[in-house]
Short mmCIF file of C-alpha atoms and ligand atoms in Angstrom, two decimals:
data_model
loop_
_atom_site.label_atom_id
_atom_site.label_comp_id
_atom_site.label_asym_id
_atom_site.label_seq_id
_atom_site.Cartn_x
_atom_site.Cartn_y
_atom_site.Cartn_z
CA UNK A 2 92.25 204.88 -67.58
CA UNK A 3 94.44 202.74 -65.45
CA UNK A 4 96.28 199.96 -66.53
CA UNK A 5 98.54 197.22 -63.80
CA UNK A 6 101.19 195.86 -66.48
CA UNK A 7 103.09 192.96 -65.36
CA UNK A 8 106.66 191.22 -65.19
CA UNK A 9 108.12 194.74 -66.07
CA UNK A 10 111.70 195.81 -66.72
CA UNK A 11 113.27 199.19 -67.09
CA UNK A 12 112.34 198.56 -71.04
CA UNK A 13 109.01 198.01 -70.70
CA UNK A 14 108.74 200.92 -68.37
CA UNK A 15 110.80 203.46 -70.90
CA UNK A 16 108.86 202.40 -73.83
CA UNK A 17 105.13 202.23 -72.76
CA UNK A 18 105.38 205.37 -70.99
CA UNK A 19 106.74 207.42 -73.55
CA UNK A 20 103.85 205.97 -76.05
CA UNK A 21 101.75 208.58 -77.58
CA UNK A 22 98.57 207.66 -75.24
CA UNK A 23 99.26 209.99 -72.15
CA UNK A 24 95.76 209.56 -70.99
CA UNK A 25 97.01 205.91 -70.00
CA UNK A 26 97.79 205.80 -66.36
CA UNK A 27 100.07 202.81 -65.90
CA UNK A 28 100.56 200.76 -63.04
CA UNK A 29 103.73 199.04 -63.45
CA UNK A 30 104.41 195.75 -61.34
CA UNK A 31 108.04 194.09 -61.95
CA UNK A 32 106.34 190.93 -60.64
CA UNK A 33 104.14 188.65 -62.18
CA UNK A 34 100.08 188.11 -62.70
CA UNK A 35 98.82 184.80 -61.52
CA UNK A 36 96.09 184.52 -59.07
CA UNK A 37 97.95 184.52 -56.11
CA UNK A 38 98.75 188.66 -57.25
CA UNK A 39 95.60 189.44 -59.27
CA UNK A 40 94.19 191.44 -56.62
CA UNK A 41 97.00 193.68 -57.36
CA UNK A 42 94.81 194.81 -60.58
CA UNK A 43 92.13 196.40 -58.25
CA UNK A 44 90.85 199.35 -59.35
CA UNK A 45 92.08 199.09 -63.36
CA UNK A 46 90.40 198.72 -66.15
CA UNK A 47 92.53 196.46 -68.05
CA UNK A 48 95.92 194.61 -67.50
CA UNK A 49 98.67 194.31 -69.51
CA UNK A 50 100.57 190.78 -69.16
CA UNK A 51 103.74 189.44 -70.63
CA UNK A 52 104.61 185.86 -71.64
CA UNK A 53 105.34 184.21 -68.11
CA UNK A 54 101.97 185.73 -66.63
CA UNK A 55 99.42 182.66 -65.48
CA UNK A 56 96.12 184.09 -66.61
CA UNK A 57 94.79 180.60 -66.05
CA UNK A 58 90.66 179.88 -65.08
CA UNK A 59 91.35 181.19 -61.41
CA UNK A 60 93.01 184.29 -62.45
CA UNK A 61 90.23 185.69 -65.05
CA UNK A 62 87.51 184.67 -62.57
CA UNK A 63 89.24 187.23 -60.47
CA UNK A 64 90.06 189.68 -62.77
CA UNK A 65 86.45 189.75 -63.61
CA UNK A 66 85.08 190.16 -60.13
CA UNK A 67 87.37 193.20 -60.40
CA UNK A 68 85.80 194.51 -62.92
CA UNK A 69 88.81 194.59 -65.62
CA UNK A 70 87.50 193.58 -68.68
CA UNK A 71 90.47 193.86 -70.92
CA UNK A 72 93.91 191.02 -70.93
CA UNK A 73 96.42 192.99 -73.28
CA UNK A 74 99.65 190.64 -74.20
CA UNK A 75 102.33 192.62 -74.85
CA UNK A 76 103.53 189.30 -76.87
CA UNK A 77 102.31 187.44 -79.37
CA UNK A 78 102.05 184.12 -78.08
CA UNK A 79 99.09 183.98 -75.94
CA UNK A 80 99.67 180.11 -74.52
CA UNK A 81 99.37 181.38 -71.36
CA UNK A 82 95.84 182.66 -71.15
CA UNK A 83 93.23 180.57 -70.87
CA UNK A 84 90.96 181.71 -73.79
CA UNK A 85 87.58 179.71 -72.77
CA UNK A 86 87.56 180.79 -69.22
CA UNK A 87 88.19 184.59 -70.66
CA UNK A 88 85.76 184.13 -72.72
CA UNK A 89 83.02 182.94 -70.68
CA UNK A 90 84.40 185.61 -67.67
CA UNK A 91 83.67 188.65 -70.78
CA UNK A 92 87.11 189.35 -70.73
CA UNK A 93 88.55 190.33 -74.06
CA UNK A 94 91.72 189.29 -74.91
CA UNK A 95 94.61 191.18 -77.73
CA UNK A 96 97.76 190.35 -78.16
CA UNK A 97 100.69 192.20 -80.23
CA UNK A 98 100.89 189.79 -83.38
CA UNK A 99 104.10 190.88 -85.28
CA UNK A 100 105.98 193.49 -82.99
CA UNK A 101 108.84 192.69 -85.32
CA UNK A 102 109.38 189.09 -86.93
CA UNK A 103 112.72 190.49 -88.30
CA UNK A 104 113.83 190.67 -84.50
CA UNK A 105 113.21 187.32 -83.99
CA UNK A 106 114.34 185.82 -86.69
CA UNK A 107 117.63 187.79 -86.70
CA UNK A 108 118.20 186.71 -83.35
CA UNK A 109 117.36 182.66 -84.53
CA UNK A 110 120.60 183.21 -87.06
CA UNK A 111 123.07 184.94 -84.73
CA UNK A 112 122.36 181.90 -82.71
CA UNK A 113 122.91 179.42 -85.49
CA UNK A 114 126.01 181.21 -86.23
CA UNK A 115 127.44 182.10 -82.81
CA UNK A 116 126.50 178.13 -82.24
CA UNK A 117 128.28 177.13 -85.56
CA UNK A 118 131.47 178.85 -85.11
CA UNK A 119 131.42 179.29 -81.49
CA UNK A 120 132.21 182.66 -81.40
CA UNK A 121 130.69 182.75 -77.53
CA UNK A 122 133.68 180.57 -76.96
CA UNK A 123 136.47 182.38 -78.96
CA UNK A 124 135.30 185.54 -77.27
CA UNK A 125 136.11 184.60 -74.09
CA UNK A 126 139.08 182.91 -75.00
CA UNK A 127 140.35 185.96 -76.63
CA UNK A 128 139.60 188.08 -73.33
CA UNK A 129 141.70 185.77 -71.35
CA UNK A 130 144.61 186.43 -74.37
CA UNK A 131 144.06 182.58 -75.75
CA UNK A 132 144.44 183.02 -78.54
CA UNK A 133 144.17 179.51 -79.61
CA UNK A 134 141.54 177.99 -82.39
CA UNK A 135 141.69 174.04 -81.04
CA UNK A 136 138.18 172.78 -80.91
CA UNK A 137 136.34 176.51 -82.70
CA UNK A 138 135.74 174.46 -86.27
CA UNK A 139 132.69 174.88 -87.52
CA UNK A 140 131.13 173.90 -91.11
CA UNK A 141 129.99 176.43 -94.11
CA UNK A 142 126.33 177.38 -94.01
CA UNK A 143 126.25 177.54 -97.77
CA UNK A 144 125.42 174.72 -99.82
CA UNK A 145 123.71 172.87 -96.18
CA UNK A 146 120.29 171.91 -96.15
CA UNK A 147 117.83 174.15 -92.94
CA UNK A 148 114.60 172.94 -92.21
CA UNK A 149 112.27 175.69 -91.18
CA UNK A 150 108.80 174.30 -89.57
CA UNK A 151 106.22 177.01 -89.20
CA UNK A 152 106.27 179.30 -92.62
CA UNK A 153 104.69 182.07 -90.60
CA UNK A 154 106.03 185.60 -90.25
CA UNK A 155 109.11 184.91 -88.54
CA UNK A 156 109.92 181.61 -90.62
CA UNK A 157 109.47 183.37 -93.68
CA UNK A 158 112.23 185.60 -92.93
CA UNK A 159 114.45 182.74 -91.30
CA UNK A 160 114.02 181.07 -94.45
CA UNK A 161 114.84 184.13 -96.77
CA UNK A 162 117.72 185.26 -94.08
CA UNK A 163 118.91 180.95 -95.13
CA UNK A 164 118.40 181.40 -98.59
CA UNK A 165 121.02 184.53 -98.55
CA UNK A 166 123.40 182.48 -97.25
CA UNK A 167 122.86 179.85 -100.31
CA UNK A 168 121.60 177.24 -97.89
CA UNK A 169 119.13 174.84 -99.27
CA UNK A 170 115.86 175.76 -97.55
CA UNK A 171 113.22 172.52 -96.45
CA UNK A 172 110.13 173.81 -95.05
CA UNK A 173 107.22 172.39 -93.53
CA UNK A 174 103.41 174.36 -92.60
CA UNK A 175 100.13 172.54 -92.85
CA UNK A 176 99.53 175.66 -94.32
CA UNK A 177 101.53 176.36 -97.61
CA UNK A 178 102.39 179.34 -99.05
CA UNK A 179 103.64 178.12 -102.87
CA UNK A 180 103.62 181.19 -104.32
CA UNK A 181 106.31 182.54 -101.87
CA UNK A 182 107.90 179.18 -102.03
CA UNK A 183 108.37 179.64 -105.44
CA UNK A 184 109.67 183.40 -105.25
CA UNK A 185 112.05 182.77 -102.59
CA UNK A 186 113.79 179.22 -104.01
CA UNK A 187 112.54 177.53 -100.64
CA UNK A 188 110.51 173.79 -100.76
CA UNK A 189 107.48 172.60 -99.05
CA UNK A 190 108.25 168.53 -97.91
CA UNK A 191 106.21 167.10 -95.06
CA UNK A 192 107.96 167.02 -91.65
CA UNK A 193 109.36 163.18 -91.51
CA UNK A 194 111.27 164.44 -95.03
CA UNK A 195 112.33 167.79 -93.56
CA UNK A 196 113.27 165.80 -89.94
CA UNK A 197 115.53 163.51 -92.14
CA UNK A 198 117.08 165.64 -94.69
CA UNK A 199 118.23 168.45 -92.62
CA UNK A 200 121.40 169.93 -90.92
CA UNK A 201 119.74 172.27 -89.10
CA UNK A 202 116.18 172.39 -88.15
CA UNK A 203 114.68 175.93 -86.99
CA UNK A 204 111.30 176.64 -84.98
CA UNK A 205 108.85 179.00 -85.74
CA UNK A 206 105.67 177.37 -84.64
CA UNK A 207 103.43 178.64 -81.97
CA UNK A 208 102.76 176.13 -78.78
CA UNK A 209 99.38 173.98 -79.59
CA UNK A 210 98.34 170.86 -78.70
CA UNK A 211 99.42 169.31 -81.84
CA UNK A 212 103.02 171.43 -81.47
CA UNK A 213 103.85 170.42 -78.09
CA UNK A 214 106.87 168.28 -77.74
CA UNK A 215 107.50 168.68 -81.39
CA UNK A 216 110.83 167.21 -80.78
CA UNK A 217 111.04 164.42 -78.58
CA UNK A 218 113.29 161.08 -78.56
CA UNK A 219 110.77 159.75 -81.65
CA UNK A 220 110.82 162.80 -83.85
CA UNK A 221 115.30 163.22 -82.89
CA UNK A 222 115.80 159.68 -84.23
CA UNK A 223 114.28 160.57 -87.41
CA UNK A 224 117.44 163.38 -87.54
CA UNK A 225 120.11 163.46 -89.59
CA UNK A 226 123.02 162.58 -87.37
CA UNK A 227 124.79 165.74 -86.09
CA UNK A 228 121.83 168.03 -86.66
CA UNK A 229 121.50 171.45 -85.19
CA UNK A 230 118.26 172.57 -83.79
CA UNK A 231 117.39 175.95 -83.37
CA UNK A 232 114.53 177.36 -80.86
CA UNK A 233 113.53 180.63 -80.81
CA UNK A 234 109.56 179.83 -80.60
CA UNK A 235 108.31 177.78 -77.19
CA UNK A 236 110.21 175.87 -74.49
CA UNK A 237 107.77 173.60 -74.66
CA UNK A 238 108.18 172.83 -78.55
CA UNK A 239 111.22 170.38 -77.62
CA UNK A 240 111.06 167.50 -74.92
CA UNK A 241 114.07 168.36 -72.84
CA UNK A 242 115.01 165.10 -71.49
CA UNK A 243 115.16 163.61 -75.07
CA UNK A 244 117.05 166.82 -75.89
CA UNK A 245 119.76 165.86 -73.61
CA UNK A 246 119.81 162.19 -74.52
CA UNK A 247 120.11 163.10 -77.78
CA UNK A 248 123.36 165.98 -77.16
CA UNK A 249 124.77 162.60 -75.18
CA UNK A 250 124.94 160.19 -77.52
CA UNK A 251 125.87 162.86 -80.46
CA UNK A 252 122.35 162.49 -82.62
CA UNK A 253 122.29 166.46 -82.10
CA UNK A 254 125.57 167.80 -82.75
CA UNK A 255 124.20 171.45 -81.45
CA UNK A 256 121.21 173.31 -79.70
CA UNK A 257 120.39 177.25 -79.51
CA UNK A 258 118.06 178.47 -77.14
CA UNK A 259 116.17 180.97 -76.96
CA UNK A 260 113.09 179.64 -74.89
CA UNK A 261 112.95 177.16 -72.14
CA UNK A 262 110.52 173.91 -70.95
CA UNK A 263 111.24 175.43 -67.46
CA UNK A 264 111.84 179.03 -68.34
CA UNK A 265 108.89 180.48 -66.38
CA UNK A 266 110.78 182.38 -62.58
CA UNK A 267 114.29 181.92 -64.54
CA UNK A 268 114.50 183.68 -67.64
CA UNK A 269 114.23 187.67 -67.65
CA UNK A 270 115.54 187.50 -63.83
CA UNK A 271 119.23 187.57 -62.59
CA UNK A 272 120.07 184.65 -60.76
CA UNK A 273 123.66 184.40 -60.30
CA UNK A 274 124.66 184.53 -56.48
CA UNK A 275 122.15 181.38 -56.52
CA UNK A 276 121.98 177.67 -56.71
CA UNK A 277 120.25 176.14 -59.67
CA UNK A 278 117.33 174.48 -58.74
CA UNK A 279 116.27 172.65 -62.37
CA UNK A 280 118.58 169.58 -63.21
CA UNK A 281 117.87 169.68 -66.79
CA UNK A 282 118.96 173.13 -67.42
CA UNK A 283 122.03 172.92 -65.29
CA UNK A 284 123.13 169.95 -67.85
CA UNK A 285 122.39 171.88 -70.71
CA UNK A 286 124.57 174.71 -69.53
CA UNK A 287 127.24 172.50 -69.03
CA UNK A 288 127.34 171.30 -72.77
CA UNK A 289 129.92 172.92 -75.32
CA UNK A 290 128.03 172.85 -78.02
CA UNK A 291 124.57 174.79 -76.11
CA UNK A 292 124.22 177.66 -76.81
CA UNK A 293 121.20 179.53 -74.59
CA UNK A 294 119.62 183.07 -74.68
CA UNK A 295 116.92 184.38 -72.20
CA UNK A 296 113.75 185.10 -74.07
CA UNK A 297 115.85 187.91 -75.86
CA UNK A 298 114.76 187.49 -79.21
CA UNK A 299 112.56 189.98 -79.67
CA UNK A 300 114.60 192.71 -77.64
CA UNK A 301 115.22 195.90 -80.41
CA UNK A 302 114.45 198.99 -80.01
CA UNK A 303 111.92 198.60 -82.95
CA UNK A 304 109.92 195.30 -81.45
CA UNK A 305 109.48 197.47 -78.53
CA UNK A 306 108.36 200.78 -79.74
CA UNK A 307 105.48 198.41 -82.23
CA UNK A 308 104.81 196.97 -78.70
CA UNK A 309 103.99 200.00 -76.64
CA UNK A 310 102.17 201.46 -79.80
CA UNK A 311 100.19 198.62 -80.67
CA UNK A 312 98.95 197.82 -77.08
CA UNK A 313 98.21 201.50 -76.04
CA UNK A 314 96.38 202.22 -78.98
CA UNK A 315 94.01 198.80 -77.90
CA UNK A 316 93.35 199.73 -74.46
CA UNK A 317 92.66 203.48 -75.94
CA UNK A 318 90.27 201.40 -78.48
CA UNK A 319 88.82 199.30 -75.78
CA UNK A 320 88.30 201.97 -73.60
CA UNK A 321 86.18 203.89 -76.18
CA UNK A 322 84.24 201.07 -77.41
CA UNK A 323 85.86 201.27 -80.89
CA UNK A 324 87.33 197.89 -82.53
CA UNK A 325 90.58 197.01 -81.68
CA UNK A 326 93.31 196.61 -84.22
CA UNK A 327 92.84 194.65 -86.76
CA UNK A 328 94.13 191.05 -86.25
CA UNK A 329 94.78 191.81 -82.78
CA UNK A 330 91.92 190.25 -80.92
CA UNK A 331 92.40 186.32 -79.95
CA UNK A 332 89.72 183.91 -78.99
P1 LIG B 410 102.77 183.10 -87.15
O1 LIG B 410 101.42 182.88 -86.57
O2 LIG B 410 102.96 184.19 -88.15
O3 LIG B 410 103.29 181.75 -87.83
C1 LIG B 410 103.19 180.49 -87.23
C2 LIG B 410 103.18 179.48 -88.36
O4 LIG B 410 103.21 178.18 -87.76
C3 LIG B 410 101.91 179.55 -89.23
O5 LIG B 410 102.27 179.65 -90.59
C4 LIG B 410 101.21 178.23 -88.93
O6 LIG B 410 100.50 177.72 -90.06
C5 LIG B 410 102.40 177.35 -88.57
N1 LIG B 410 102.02 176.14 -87.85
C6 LIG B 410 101.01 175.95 -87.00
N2 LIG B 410 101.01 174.66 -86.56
C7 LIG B 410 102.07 174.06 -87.16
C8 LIG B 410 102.61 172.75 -87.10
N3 LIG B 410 102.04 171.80 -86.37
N4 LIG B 410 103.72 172.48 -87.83
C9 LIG B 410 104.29 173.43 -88.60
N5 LIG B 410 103.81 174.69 -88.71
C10 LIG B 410 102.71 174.99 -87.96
O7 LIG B 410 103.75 183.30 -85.91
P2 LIG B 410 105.14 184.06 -85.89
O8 LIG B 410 104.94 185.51 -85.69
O9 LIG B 410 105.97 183.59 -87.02
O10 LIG B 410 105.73 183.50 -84.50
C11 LIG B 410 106.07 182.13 -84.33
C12 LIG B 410 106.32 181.87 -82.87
O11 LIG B 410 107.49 182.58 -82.45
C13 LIG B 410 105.23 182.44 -81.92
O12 LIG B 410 104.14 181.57 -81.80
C14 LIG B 410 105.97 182.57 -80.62
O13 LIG B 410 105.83 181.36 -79.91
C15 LIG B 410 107.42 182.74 -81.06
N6 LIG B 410 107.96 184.06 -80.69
C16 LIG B 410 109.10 184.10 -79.92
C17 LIG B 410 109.66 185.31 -79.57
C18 LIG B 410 110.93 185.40 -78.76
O14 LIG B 410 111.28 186.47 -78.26
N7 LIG B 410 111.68 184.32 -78.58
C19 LIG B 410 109.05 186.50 -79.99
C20 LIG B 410 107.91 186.42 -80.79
C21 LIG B 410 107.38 185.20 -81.14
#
């Protein structure tokens, strides 16, 4: 069976080729699907996307007329697909739904604490033998108060990750768990209560109608002053204009990054040698307390092994007409 996978690195490449499935032929393309390249899947069965693909209406109609019949994410988010027109093209959609949440939310608190105690900065200080500690003071974790919205895999283990550090731990889900509440010392408010009474407020929502812009100018000035935000989940979860307003005038004392409004042709790609085309992220890079990642958080060796397993064994499911793994399937 062959399969185009696109918006490939050497990673990718390594790890989905060694999986266990050697009866998958892969056709890997380092750039990305949209339906100005679609007709690069000609000939395949399925494609395998990543999160910067645009599998939008004009893409699947394509796809279709090609006669691929499977859209494998080789992420979990999947706000880049339109669902209804794959649905109504009979294309199937799967996605990888928890590669490794501990990846993530690892990566959400090395931010938090590189941010905190800017050890980015003392690190390069140190290189250039200054060996000065003017303007590195940061503040105790313990005994602060995090807000963690979205109780979901990876803000369950944010939260429990928090709780180890004896950090009060706010959280807000329209979909409670209490009885892990309970277990792991961590308290359900609604989100004005957790938007007030935090010091640092950390993302771990998919991107939704009802999600998007999550933080914007309205949502900052409910903030405690000097509040750190964390985003590990969607660019599109914060309003970056508002962001920067609010960095200006000091309501945020700190942002980590790990996603990007804009991040689609920047992130995953080397651009240095080049001019920076987008305003807003050019400002944020030139803040001292930003902190900003590439879309790395799920990069371990074990979120990419669950990856290559996960989405091989689909299209070897799909391809035999047996159900896919469960909770794989979306739409
Ligand atoms: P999940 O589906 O397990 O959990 C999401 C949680 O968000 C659910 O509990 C849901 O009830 C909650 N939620 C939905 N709408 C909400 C709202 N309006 N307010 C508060 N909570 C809401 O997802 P997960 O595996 O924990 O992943 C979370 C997000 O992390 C993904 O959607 C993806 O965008 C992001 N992610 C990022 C990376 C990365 O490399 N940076 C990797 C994987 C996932």
């Amino acid at each position: 069976m062959i399969v185009a996978v696109y918006d490939t690195k050497p990673y990718d490449r390594r790890h989905l080729a060694t999986s266990e499935h050697a009866d998958i032929d892969w056709r890997f393309h380092e750039f990305r699907l949209s339906a100005d390249t679609v007709s690069t899947a000609e000939g395949c069965a399925a494609v395998c996307a990543f999160v910067n693909d645009e599998i939008d209406a004009p893409c699947l109609e394509r796809l279709s007329d090609l006669g691929v019949k499977l859209v494998a994410m080789r992420s979990a988010g999947f706000n880049n697909v339109d669902l209804d027109a794959a649905k109504s093209q009979g294309i199937t959609v799967c996605r990888v739904p928890a590669y490794s949440p501990n990846a993530v939310a690892e990566h959400a608190i090395g931010l938090l604490l590189t941010l905190n105690r800017k050890i980015h900065r003392a690190y390069n200080r140190v290189r250039e033998q200054n060996f000065s500690l003017n303007g590195l003071v940061g503040f105790d974790l313990a005994g602060r108060t995090v807000g963690v919205v979205g109780t979901g895999k990876i803000g369950r283990i944010a939260a429990q990750i928090c709780r180890g550090f004896g950090m009060n731990v706010l959280a807000y889900d329209p979909h409670e768990d209490a009885v892990w509440a309970k277990e792991r010392g961590v308290e359900y408010v609604r989100l004005p209560e957790l938007l007030g009474k935090s010091d640092i407020i950390t993302l771990h929502v998919p991107l939704l109608l009802e999600t998007y812009h999550l933080v914007k100018a309205k949502t900052i000035a409910q903030m405690k002053r000097g509040v750190t935000i964390v985003n590990t989940s969607r660019g599109k979860l914060i309003d970056t204009g508002a962001l920067i307003e609010g960095l200006k005038s000091g309501q945020i004392g700190g942002v980590a990054l790990d996603v990007y409004e804009e991040e689609e042709g920047v992130f995953f790609e080397d651009h240095s040698g080049e001019v920076l085309q987008d305003d807003e992220l050019a400002r944020l890079l030139s803040f001292p307390n930003v902190l900003i990642t590439s879309h790395q958080a799920f990069l371990t060796e074990e979120a990419l092994n669950e990856i290559a397993r996960v989405t091989s064994e689909n299209i070897r499911r799909f391809a035999k007409g047996e159900a896919l793994l469960e909770g794989t399937k979306v739409g």
